[in-house]
Coordinates of C-alpha atoms in Angstrom, one line a residue:
M137 CA -15.4 -72.3 39.8
A138 CA -17.9 -70.4 37.5
K139 CA -18.9 -68.2 40.5
K140 CA -15.2 -67.4 41.2
N141 CA -14.6 -66.5 37.5
N142 CA -17.7 -64.2 37.6
F143 CA -16.4 -62.6 40.7
F144 CA -13.1 -61.7 39.0
I145 CA -14.9 -60.5 35.9
I146 CA -17.2 -58.3 37.9
S147 CA -14.3 -57.0 40.0
G148 CA -12.4 -56.2 36.8
I149 CA -15.3 -54.3 35.4
I150 CA -15.7 -52.3 38.6
L151 CA -12.0 -51.5 38.6
V152 CA -12.2 -50.2 35.0
V153 CA -15.3 -48.1 35.8
V154 CA -13.6 -46.6 38.8
F155 CA -10.5 -45.9 36.8
V156 CA -12.6 -44.2 34.1
L157 CA -14.5 -42.1 36.7
V158 CA -11.2 -41.1 38.4
Y159 CA -9.6 -40.2 35.0
L160 CA -12.7 -38.1 34.0
G161 CA -12.8 -36.5 37.4
V162 CA -9.1 -35.5 37.2
N163 CA -9.6 -34.1 33.7
M164 CA -12.8 -32.3 34.6
T165 CA -11.1 -30.9 37.7
S166 CA -8.1 -29.8 35.8
N167 CA -10.3 -27.9 33.4
M168 CA -12.4 -26.2 36.1
G169 CA -12.2 -22.4 35.9
K170 CA -10.7 -22.5 32.4
S171 CA -12.4 -21.0 29.4
K172 CA -13.2 -23.1 26.3
A173 CA -10.2 -21.4 24.6
Q174 CA -7.9 -22.3 27.4
V175 CA -9.0 -25.9 27.4
T176 CA -8.5 -26.0 23.6
I177 CA -5.0 -24.7 23.9
D178 CA -4.2 -27.2 26.7
D179 CA -5.4 -30.0 24.5
A180 CA -3.4 -28.6 21.5
N181 CA -0.3 -28.4 23.7
K182 CA -0.6 -32.1 24.6
R183 CA -1.2 -33.0 21.0
L184 CA 1.7 -30.9 19.8
S185 CA 4.1 -32.5 22.3
K186 CA 3.0 -35.9 21.2
L187 CA 3.6 -35.2 17.5
F188 CA 6.8 -33.4 18.1
N189 CA 8.2 -36.4 20.1
N190 CA 7.5 -38.6 17.1
I191 CA 9.7 -36.5 14.8
S192 CA 13.4 -36.9 14.2
V193 CA 14.7 -33.4 15.0
T194 CA 18.3 -32.3 14.7
T195 CA 19.6 -29.0 16.1
E196 CA 22.3 -27.6 14.0
Q197 CA 25.1 -25.4 15.2
P198 CA 24.7 -22.1 13.1
I199 CA 27.7 -20.6 11.5
K200 CA 27.9 -16.9 10.9
G201 CA 27.7 -15.6 7.3
Q202 CA 28.6 -12.2 5.8
I203 CA 25.7 -9.9 5.9
D204 CA 24.9 -7.5 3.1
L205 CA 24.1 -4.0 4.5
N206 CA 23.3 -2.5 1.1
P207 CA 19.7 -1.5 0.6
V208 CA 17.4 -3.6 -1.5
D209 CA 18.1 -3.3 -5.2
L210 CA 14.5 -2.9 -6.3
A211 CA 15.3 -3.0 -10.0
A212 CA 17.2 -6.3 -9.7
S213 CA 14.4 -7.9 -7.7
L214 CA 11.6 -7.0 -10.3
P215 CA 10.9 -9.7 -12.8
D216 CA 10.9 -9.1 -16.6
I217 CA 7.9 -6.9 -17.5
S218 CA 6.5 -9.7 -19.6
K219 CA 5.2 -11.3 -16.4
F220 CA 2.4 -8.7 -16.6
P221 CA -0.2 -9.3 -19.3
V222 CA -0.8 -7.0 -22.3
T223 CA -4.6 -6.9 -22.4
V224 CA -4.7 -4.7 -25.5
K225 CA -2.1 -5.0 -28.3
N226 CA -1.1 -2.0 -30.4
S227 CA -2.6 -2.1 -33.9
S228 CA -0.1 0.2 -35.6
D229 CA 3.6 1.1 -35.6
Y230 CA 2.8 4.5 -34.0
F231 CA 1.6 3.7 -30.5
V232 CA 2.1 4.4 -26.8
E233 CA 2.3 1.8 -24.0
I234 CA 0.1 2.5 -21.0
F235 CA 0.4 0.9 -17.5
S236 CA -3.1 0.5 -16.2
S237 CA -4.4 -0.5 -12.7
P238 CA -6.2 -3.9 -12.6
E239 CA -9.7 -2.7 -11.7
K240 CA -10.0 -1.2 -15.2
G241 CA -7.2 -2.8 -17.3
G242 CA -8.3 -6.4 -16.8
T243 CA -11.3 -8.3 -18.2
G244 CA -15.1 -8.5 -17.6
V245 CA -16.3 -5.9 -15.0
D246 CA -12.6 -5.0 -14.5
G247 CA -12.0 -4.5 -18.2
W248 CA -13.4 -1.0 -18.9
L249 CA -10.1 0.5 -20.1
T250 CA -9.3 -2.7 -22.0
D251 CA -12.6 -2.4 -23.9
V252 CA -12.3 1.3 -24.6
A253 CA -8.6 0.9 -25.8
A254 CA -9.7 -1.8 -28.2
E255 CA -12.3 0.6 -29.6
F256 CA -9.7 3.3 -29.9
N257 CA -7.5 0.9 -31.9
K258 CA -10.4 0.0 -34.2
A259 CA -11.3 3.6 -34.8
G260 CA -8.6 4.2 -37.3
I261 CA -7.5 7.5 -35.7
T262 CA -4.7 9.3 -37.4
I263 CA -2.3 12.1 -36.2
N264 CA -0.3 13.9 -38.9
G265 CA -1.4 11.3 -41.4
K266 CA -0.2 8.3 -39.3
K267 CA -2.6 5.7 -37.8
V268 CA -2.1 5.6 -34.0
S269 CA -3.0 3.0 -31.3
V270 CA -2.4 2.1 -27.7
K271 CA -1.0 -0.9 -25.9
I272 CA -2.4 -1.6 -22.4
R273 CA -0.5 -3.5 -19.8
N274 CA -2.4 -4.7 -16.7
I275 CA -0.3 -4.1 -13.6
A276 CA -1.1 -3.0 -10.0
S277 CA -0.4 0.6 -9.2
G278 CA 2.2 0.0 -6.6
T279 CA 4.1 -2.5 -8.7
A280 CA 3.9 -0.2 -11.7
A281 CA 5.3 2.6 -9.6
D282 CA 8.2 0.3 -8.5
Y283 CA 9.1 -0.4 -12.2
I284 CA 8.9 3.3 -13.1
R285 CA 10.7 4.7 -10.0
S286 CA 13.5 2.1 -10.2
G287 CA 14.0 2.8 -13.9
K288 CA 13.6 -1.0 -14.6
Y289 CA 10.9 -0.3 -17.2
I290 CA 9.2 3.1 -18.0
P291 CA 6.2 3.0 -20.3
D292 CA 5.0 6.0 -22.2
A293 CA 2.1 6.6 -19.9
F294 CA 0.7 5.5 -16.5
T295 CA -2.9 5.4 -15.2
P296 CA -2.8 4.3 -11.6
S297 CA -6.0 4.2 -9.4
N298 CA -5.2 7.5 -7.7
E299 CA -2.9 10.5 -7.8
L300 CA -0.8 9.4 -4.9
W301 CA 1.3 7.1 -7.1
G302 CA 1.9 9.8 -9.6
E303 CA 3.3 12.1 -6.9
M304 CA 5.6 9.3 -5.7
V305 CA 6.9 8.7 -9.3
K306 CA 7.5 12.4 -9.6
E307 CA 9.4 12.4 -6.3
S308 CA 11.8 9.7 -7.7
G309 CA 13.0 12.1 -10.4
I310 CA 11.0 10.7 -13.3
K311 CA 9.5 13.4 -15.5
T312 CA 5.8 13.2 -14.9
E313 CA 3.1 15.2 -16.7
M314 CA -0.6 14.8 -15.8
V315 CA -2.4 14.7 -19.1
S316 CA -5.8 14.0 -17.6
Q317 CA -6.9 14.2 -13.9
R318 CA -9.6 11.7 -14.5
L319 CA -10.3 8.9 -17.0
V320 CA -13.2 7.3 -15.0
G321 CA -14.7 8.0 -11.6
N322 CA -14.2 5.8 -8.5
V323 CA -13.8 6.2 -4.8
T324 CA -12.5 4.0 -2.0
G325 CA -14.1 3.3 1.3
I326 CA -14.5 1.2 4.4
V327 CA -17.0 -1.6 4.0
I328 CA -18.7 -2.5 7.3
A329 CA -21.0 -5.3 8.2
R330 CA -24.5 -3.8 8.5
A331 CA -25.1 -4.8 12.1
K332 CA -21.7 -3.4 13.2
H333 CA -22.3 -0.3 11.1
D334 CA -25.6 0.4 13.0
E335 CA -23.9 -0.3 16.3
L336 CA -21.1 2.2 15.5
V337 CA -23.6 4.8 14.4
N338 CA -25.4 4.5 17.8
T339 CA -22.1 4.9 19.6
Y340 CA -20.3 7.6 17.6
G341 CA -23.2 9.3 15.7
A342 CA -21.6 9.0 12.3
I343 CA -19.2 6.8 10.3
N344 CA -16.0 8.4 9.2
V345 CA -12.3 7.5 9.4
K346 CA -11.9 9.6 12.6
N347 CA -14.6 7.7 14.4
I348 CA -13.5 4.4 12.9
T349 CA -9.9 4.8 14.1
E350 CA -11.2 5.8 17.5
A351 CA -13.4 2.6 17.6
I352 CA -10.4 0.5 16.6
A353 CA -8.1 2.1 19.2
N354 CA -10.8 1.4 21.8
N355 CA -11.0 -2.2 20.6
E356 CA -14.6 -1.8 19.5
F357 CA -14.1 -2.5 15.8
S358 CA -12.1 -5.2 14.0
M359 CA -10.9 -4.0 10.6
G360 CA -8.4 -5.0 8.0
Y361 CA -6.6 -3.0 5.4
T362 CA -4.1 -3.6 2.6
D363 CA -0.4 -3.1 2.3
P364 CA 0.2 0.6 1.6
F365 CA 3.4 -0.2 -0.3
A366 CA 1.4 -2.2 -2.9
S367 CA -2.2 -1.2 -2.6
S368 CA -3.8 2.1 -3.7
T369 CA -6.6 1.6 -1.2
G370 CA -4.1 0.8 1.6
L371 CA -1.9 3.8 0.8
N372 CA -5.0 6.0 0.8
F373 CA -6.2 4.7 4.1
L374 CA -2.8 5.1 5.8
L375 CA -2.6 8.7 4.7
T376 CA -6.2 9.4 5.8
A377 CA -5.7 7.8 9.2
L378 CA -2.5 9.8 9.8
N379 CA -4.4 12.9 8.8
T380 CA -7.2 12.3 11.4
F381 CA -4.6 12.1 14.2
D382 CA -3.0 15.4 13.2
S383 CA -3.9 17.1 10.0
S384 CA -1.3 19.8 10.6
N385 CA 1.6 17.4 10.7
I386 CA 0.8 13.8 9.7
L387 CA 4.3 12.7 10.7
G388 CA 4.5 14.5 14.0
E389 CA 4.5 13.1 17.5
K390 CA 0.7 13.4 17.9
A391 CA 0.0 11.6 14.7
V392 CA 2.6 8.9 15.4
Q393 CA 1.1 8.3 18.9
G394 CA -2.4 8.1 17.4
F395 CA -1.3 5.7 14.8
E396 CA 0.5 3.4 17.3
K397 CA -2.6 3.2 19.5
F398 CA -4.8 2.5 16.5
Q399 CA -2.4 0.0 14.9
A400 CA -2.1 -2.0 18.2
N401 CA -5.7 -3.1 17.7
V402 CA -5.7 -3.8 14.0
P403 CA -5.8 -7.6 13.6
F404 CA -5.1 -8.0 10.0
I405 CA -2.9 -6.4 7.3
A406 CA -3.6 -8.1 4.0
S407 CA -1.0 -8.5 1.3
T408 CA -3.8 -8.5 -1.4
T409 CA -7.5 -7.5 -1.6
I410 CA -8.3 -11.2 -2.3
Q411 CA -6.7 -12.3 1.0
M412 CA -8.6 -9.6 2.8
R413 CA -11.9 -10.6 1.2
D414 CA -11.3 -14.2 2.3
A415 CA -10.7 -13.1 5.9
A416 CA -14.0 -11.1 5.8
K417 CA -15.9 -14.1 4.5
S418 CA -14.7 -16.1 7.5
G419 CA -16.3 -13.6 9.9
M420 CA -12.9 -12.5 11.2
L421 CA -13.4 -8.9 10.4
D422 CA -16.2 -6.3 11.0
G423 CA -14.9 -4.2 8.1
F424 CA -12.3 -3.7 5.5
V425 CA -11.2 -1.3 2.8
L426 CA -12.4 -1.6 -0.8
E427 CA -13.0 0.4 -3.9
Y428 CA -16.6 1.2 -4.7
Q429 CA -16.5 -0.3 -8.2
T430 CA -15.4 -3.6 -6.7
Y431 CA -18.1 -3.3 -3.9
L432 CA -20.8 -2.8 -6.5
N433 CA -19.8 -5.8 -8.5
A434 CA -19.7 -8.1 -5.4
A435 CA -23.1 -9.6 -4.9
D436 CA -22.3 -11.0 -1.5
L437 CA -21.3 -7.5 -0.1
K438 CA -24.0 -5.1 -1.2
G439 CA -26.8 -6.3 1.1
A440 CA -24.7 -7.3 4.0
Y441 CA -22.2 -4.5 4.2
V442 CA -22.4 -0.6 4.1
F443 CA -19.9 1.4 2.2
T444 CA -18.4 4.6 3.6
P445 CA -16.0 6.6 1.3
F446 CA -12.8 8.1 2.6
G447 CA -9.6 9.9 1.5
V448 CA -8.7 10.9 -2.0
R449 CA -10.8 9.9 -5.0
H450 CA -9.7 7.0 -7.2
D451 CA -10.4 8.7 -10.6
S452 CA -7.6 7.0 -12.6
P453 CA -5.5 10.0 -13.7
L454 CA -3.3 9.6 -16.8
Y455 CA 0.3 10.7 -16.8
A456 CA 2.9 11.0 -19.6
L457 CA 6.3 9.7 -18.4
G458 CA 9.9 10.5 -19.1
D459 CA 11.1 12.4 -22.2
V460 CA 8.1 11.3 -24.2
S461 CA 8.2 12.6 -27.8
K462 CA 5.7 15.2 -29.0
E463 CA 4.3 12.5 -31.3
K464 CA 3.7 10.1 -28.4
R465 CA 2.3 12.9 -26.2
D466 CA -0.2 13.7 -28.9
I467 CA -1.4 10.1 -28.9
I468 CA -1.8 10.1 -25.1
V469 CA -3.8 13.4 -25.3
K470 CA -6.0 12.0 -28.1
F471 CA -6.6 8.8 -26.1
A472 CA -7.7 10.8 -23.0
E473 CA -10.1 12.7 -25.1
F474 CA -11.4 9.5 -26.7
V475 CA -12.2 7.7 -23.4
N476 CA -14.0 10.8 -22.0
Q477 CA -16.7 10.6 -24.6
D478 CA -20.2 10.0 -23.2
K479 CA -20.5 6.6 -24.8
Y480 CA -17.4 5.3 -22.9
Q481 CA -18.2 7.0 -19.7
K482 CA -21.6 5.3 -19.7
M483 CA -19.8 2.0 -20.4
G484 CA -17.8 2.8 -17.2
K485 CA -21.0 3.3 -15.3
D486 CA -22.2 -0.1 -16.4
K487 CA -19.1 -1.6 -15.0
G488 CA -19.5 0.1 -11.6
F489 CA -17.5 3.3 -12.2
N490 CA -18.8 6.9 -12.2
N491 CA -20.8 6.5 -9.0
L492 CA -20.8 8.6 -5.8
E493 CA -19.9 11.6 -7.9
D494 CA -20.8 14.1 -5.1
Y495 CA -17.9 12.7 -3.0
K496 CA -15.0 15.1 -2.8
S497 CA -11.5 14.2 -1.8
E498 CA -11.0 14.8 2.0
L499 CA -7.3 15.3 1.8
A500 CA -5.2 18.2 0.6
E501 CA -2.7 17.5 -2.2
T502 CA 0.3 15.6 -0.7
D503 CA 3.7 15.6 -2.3
G504 CA 5.6 12.4 -3.0
G505 CA 8.3 12.9 -0.4
L506 CA 5.6 13.0 2.4
L507 CA 4.0 9.9 1.0
L508 CA 7.3 8.0 1.0
A509 CA 7.9 9.1 4.6
A510 CA 4.4 7.9 5.6
Q511 CA 5.2 4.5 4.1
K512 CA 8.4 4.4 6.1
L513 CA 6.6 5.4 9.3
W514 CA 4.1 2.6 8.7
K515 CA 6.9 0.0 8.2
E516 CA 8.6 1.1 11.5
K517 CA 5.5 1.5 13.7
K518 CA 3.0 -1.1 12.5
N519 CA 4.3 -3.8 14.9
V520 CA 5.7 -1.6 17.6
S521 CA 3.2 -2.7 20.3
K522 CA 3.4 -6.4 19.5
P523 CA 6.6 -7.4 17.7
I524 CA 6.6 -10.4 15.3
V525 CA 8.1 -13.7 16.1
A526 CA 8.5 -15.8 12.9
V527 CA 9.8 -19.2 12.0
F528 CA 10.9 -19.8 8.4
V529 CA 10.3 -23.4 7.3
A530 CA 12.4 -24.3 4.3
D531 CA 11.9 -27.4 2.1
V532 CA 15.3 -29.0 1.3
S533 CA 14.0 -32.2 -0.1
G534 CA 15.4 -33.7 -3.3
S535 CA 12.8 -32.2 -5.4
M536 CA 14.1 -28.7 -4.5
A537 CA 17.6 -29.5 -5.7
G538 CA 19.1 -27.1 -8.2
E539 CA 17.3 -23.9 -9.3
P540 CA 14.4 -24.1 -6.8
L541 CA 16.7 -24.2 -3.8
N542 CA 19.0 -21.6 -5.2
R543 CA 16.0 -19.3 -5.7
L544 CA 14.8 -20.1 -2.2
K545 CA 18.2 -19.1 -0.7
E546 CA 18.3 -15.9 -2.8
S547 CA 14.8 -14.9 -1.8
L548 CA 15.5 -15.4 1.9
L549 CA 18.8 -13.6 1.7
Q550 CA 17.3 -10.6 -0.2
G551 CA 14.0 -10.8 1.7
Q552 CA 15.7 -10.6 5.1
K553 CA 16.5 -7.0 4.3
Y554 CA 12.8 -6.2 4.9
L555 CA 12.7 -7.8 8.3
G556 CA 12.6 -5.2 11.2
N557 CA 15.2 -5.4 14.0
D558 CA 12.5 -5.5 16.6
N559 CA 11.2 -8.8 15.4
S560 CA 12.5 -12.3 16.3
I561 CA 13.0 -15.1 13.8
G562 CA 14.1 -18.8 13.6
L563 CA 14.9 -21.1 10.8
V564 CA 13.8 -24.7 10.3
S565 CA 14.6 -27.0 7.3
Y566 CA 13.1 -30.3 6.4
S567 CA 13.4 -33.3 4.0
S568 CA 12.7 -36.7 5.4
N569 CA 13.7 -35.4 8.9
V570 CA 13.7 -31.9 10.4
S571 CA 16.6 -29.6 11.4
I572 CA 16.5 -26.5 13.6
N573 CA 19.0 -24.5 11.6
M574 CA 18.7 -21.4 13.8
P575 CA 16.8 -21.0 17.1
I576 CA 14.5 -18.1 17.6
G577 CA 16.3 -14.9 18.5
K578 CA 16.0 -11.1 18.2
Y579 CA 16.9 -10.1 14.7
D580 CA 19.9 -7.9 15.6
T581 CA 23.2 -7.8 13.6
N582 CA 24.5 -11.0 15.2
H583 CA 21.3 -13.0 14.6
R584 CA 21.2 -11.6 11.0
S585 CA 24.7 -13.0 10.5
L586 CA 23.6 -16.4 11.8
F587 CA 20.6 -16.4 9.6
V588 CA 22.7 -15.7 6.5
G589 CA 25.1 -18.5 7.4
A590 CA 22.2 -21.0 8.1
V591 CA 20.5 -20.2 4.8
N592 CA 23.8 -20.6 2.8
S593 CA 24.4 -24.0 4.4
L594 CA 21.1 -25.5 3.2
Q595 CA 21.4 -28.5 0.9
A596 CA 18.8 -30.6 -0.8
S597 CA 18.2 -34.4 -0.5
G598 CA 15.6 -36.9 0.7
G599 CA 11.8 -36.9 1.0
T600 CA 9.4 -34.2 1.8
A601 CA 7.9 -34.1 5.4
T602 CA 6.3 -30.6 5.2
F603 CA 4.0 -31.0 8.1
D604 CA 6.7 -32.4 10.4
G605 CA 8.5 -29.1 9.6
I606 CA 5.4 -27.1 10.6
V607 CA 5.0 -29.1 13.8
V608 CA 8.6 -28.2 14.8
A609 CA 8.0 -24.6 14.0
L610 CA 4.8 -24.6 16.1
K611 CA 6.7 -26.1 19.0
M612 CA 9.4 -23.5 18.7
L613 CA 6.8 -20.7 18.7
Q614 CA 4.9 -22.1 21.6
D615 CA 8.0 -22.3 23.7
E616 CA 9.0 -18.8 22.7
L617 CA 5.6 -17.4 23.5
A618 CA 5.6 -19.1 26.9
A619 CA 8.7 -17.1 27.8
N620 CA 7.8 -13.9 25.9
P621 CA 4.0 -13.8 25.4
N622 CA 3.7 -10.3 24.0
Q623 CA 4.5 -11.2 20.4
K624 CA 2.6 -12.1 17.3
P625 CA 3.6 -15.5 15.9
I626 CA 3.9 -16.2 12.1
I627 CA 5.1 -19.1 10.1
F628 CA 6.5 -18.9 6.5
V629 CA 6.7 -22.2 4.6
L630 CA 8.9 -22.2 1.5
S631 CA 8.4 -25.3 -0.6
D632 CA 7.4 -27.0 -3.9
G633 CA 4.3 -28.2 -2.1
E634 CA 4.7 -32.0 -2.6
T635 CA 4.5 -33.8 0.8
N636 CA 5.3 -37.5 0.7
E637 CA 6.5 -38.3 4.2
G638 CA 5.8 -37.7 7.8
H639 CA 2.6 -36.3 9.3
S640 CA -0.4 -35.2 7.2
L641 CA -2.4 -32.0 7.0
K642 CA -5.3 -33.9 8.6
E643 CA -3.2 -34.7 11.6
V644 CA -1.9 -31.1 12.0
R645 CA -4.9 -29.0 10.9
G646 CA -6.4 -29.0 14.4
L647 CA -3.2 -27.6 15.9
I648 CA -3.0 -24.8 13.3
E649 CA -6.6 -23.9 14.0
A650 CA -6.2 -24.0 17.8
Y651 CA -3.1 -21.8 17.9
Q652 CA -4.5 -19.4 15.2
I653 CA -1.0 -18.9 13.8
P654 CA -1.1 -17.7 10.1
I655 CA 1.1 -19.8 7.9
Y656 CA 2.2 -17.9 4.7
T657 CA 3.3 -20.3 2.0
I658 CA 5.7 -19.5 -0.9
G659 CA 5.7 -22.0 -3.7
Y660 CA 8.8 -22.6 -5.9
N661 CA 7.4 -24.1 -9.2
A662 CA 5.0 -25.6 -6.8
N663 CA 1.8 -27.6 -6.3
I664 CA 0.2 -24.4 -5.3
K665 CA -3.2 -26.0 -4.3
A666 CA -1.4 -28.0 -1.6
L667 CA 0.2 -24.8 -0.2
Q668 CA -3.1 -22.9 -0.4
S669 CA -4.8 -25.5 1.7
I670 CA -2.3 -24.7 4.5
S671 CA -2.5 -20.9 4.2
S672 CA -6.3 -20.9 4.0
I673 CA -6.7 -22.3 7.5
N674 CA -5.9 -19.0 9.2
E675 CA -6.5 -16.6 6.4
A676 CA -2.8 -16.2 5.3
A677 CA -1.5 -15.6 1.8
S678 CA -0.1 -18.2 -0.6
I679 CA 2.3 -17.0 -3.2
N680 CA 3.1 -18.9 -6.4
A681 CA 6.5 -17.5 -7.0
D682 CA 8.3 -19.0 -10.0
T683 CA 12.0 -18.6 -10.6
D684 CA 12.2 -15.0 -11.8
D685 CA 9.8 -13.1 -9.6
V686 CA 10.1 -14.8 -6.2
V687 CA 12.5 -12.2 -4.8
Y688 CA 10.1 -9.3 -5.5
K689 CA 7.1 -11.2 -4.3
I690 CA 8.7 -12.4 -1.1
G691 CA 10.0 -8.9 -0.4
N692 CA 6.4 -7.6 -0.7
L693 CA 5.2 -10.3 1.7
F694 CA 7.9 -9.7 4.3
N695 CA 7.4 -5.9 4.0
A696 CA 3.7 -6.3 4.8
Q697 CA 3.9 -8.9 7.5
M698 CA 7.2 -8.2 9.2

């Protein structure tokens, strides 16, 4: 009897071993001839199907809504100016308010103008017997230009990073007088990993924007740059690149064709410099754009990367704006004279400014109308070779009830005006379960109407299964890419960040990494760290948008990515 039992045991073991060998053989055979990436995607697809099948998903019947064909009301979308910090308060009743770009109007190494303005206010300077002072507001050049051009808020003076913004403000009809062409010296450039820099020198003989754009077009160099609607460096790079394609007509057919070929191989457009730096740290990029002052103050860059300047100089011009009174103009002139003293210029040098003084601007003066047209060209052509397919994932849990959901709806309805017609989008919402509110489709007038109707129908209740919503979005995108592979997938998650049901980030992280789909997160009074952990996986941006600036922020994000 014992022998018989042993026989059955041994037979069972043999059958198990044979089954395992057959299973491994089948899997090994099925993966033969496939790259590691293909195997990874196959595994991810299996995992995705398994997770998707465990989620309760409802497909809604979308109802058309009334679309708004009016252009974006920029002034209405901008938050109250108090959102941007005053780094130096006026010390007298007779003062001027100055918008300053962040690399000099902030704190620490980025606080040169802040420190000099504080000294100016302490100096007890008088004009016509009245003590005068300045008030410095720290605000990015592109955002500052939006306030001024829209008429939402016009300060007495404006010192952006470069002259391009001044020309755009002038083009908008705002009276603009350059009081000083330069407050402190700076340049912008392409920062290239040293090994890649040496490789490009061997191939092209020199590093300049012309050779860089050629290397990118030939898929020999992976570079990122920043949104030219918001970033001084990004706008400078766009203008310089167009100029290399055809300096006689930067908006002509030759320049457009050169830009399209170049842009087709640009892997990354960053909404912010911080986002771009994070992508560079991951090894994703061979190079990126950056101001020299920032480069000098970044210990992790100076040894490993080589800086090559380009475009117009970033010398922080100073403009008087609007119908400024003679009294206020005199204060602005006096302040410009004050900051140009040797003592304060040396202070600028200590903070990384006033270097590369031999570099001269490579571009001729460009009027604001041409700059605005260049931005429009970039918006229309940046995704022309590979249109975007995006799924919006909206949190409609109980914690979003009231003002958060109202602002989410408003931001989507206003933000959709930035979405290009060549792109495709879908909409998913989630609480305890997940609903497909609108399947992926080309964003034409009909689909736009369905999107508006779907957004308006969103209602809040239940728990928060964020990662279930992301899984459904991933499944929708993979199905879409199987049918139409020549598209770039993106996910936008709009949430308060508190996940308490469904799958976890740990369960879903591997899928996000395998598919390499960037997930941009927009937080509404949110647990921003939870959302940042999602976006950081594939170097996407995470926006902390509270109730009065979300429309503007989401508009900028869509403008850059869609």
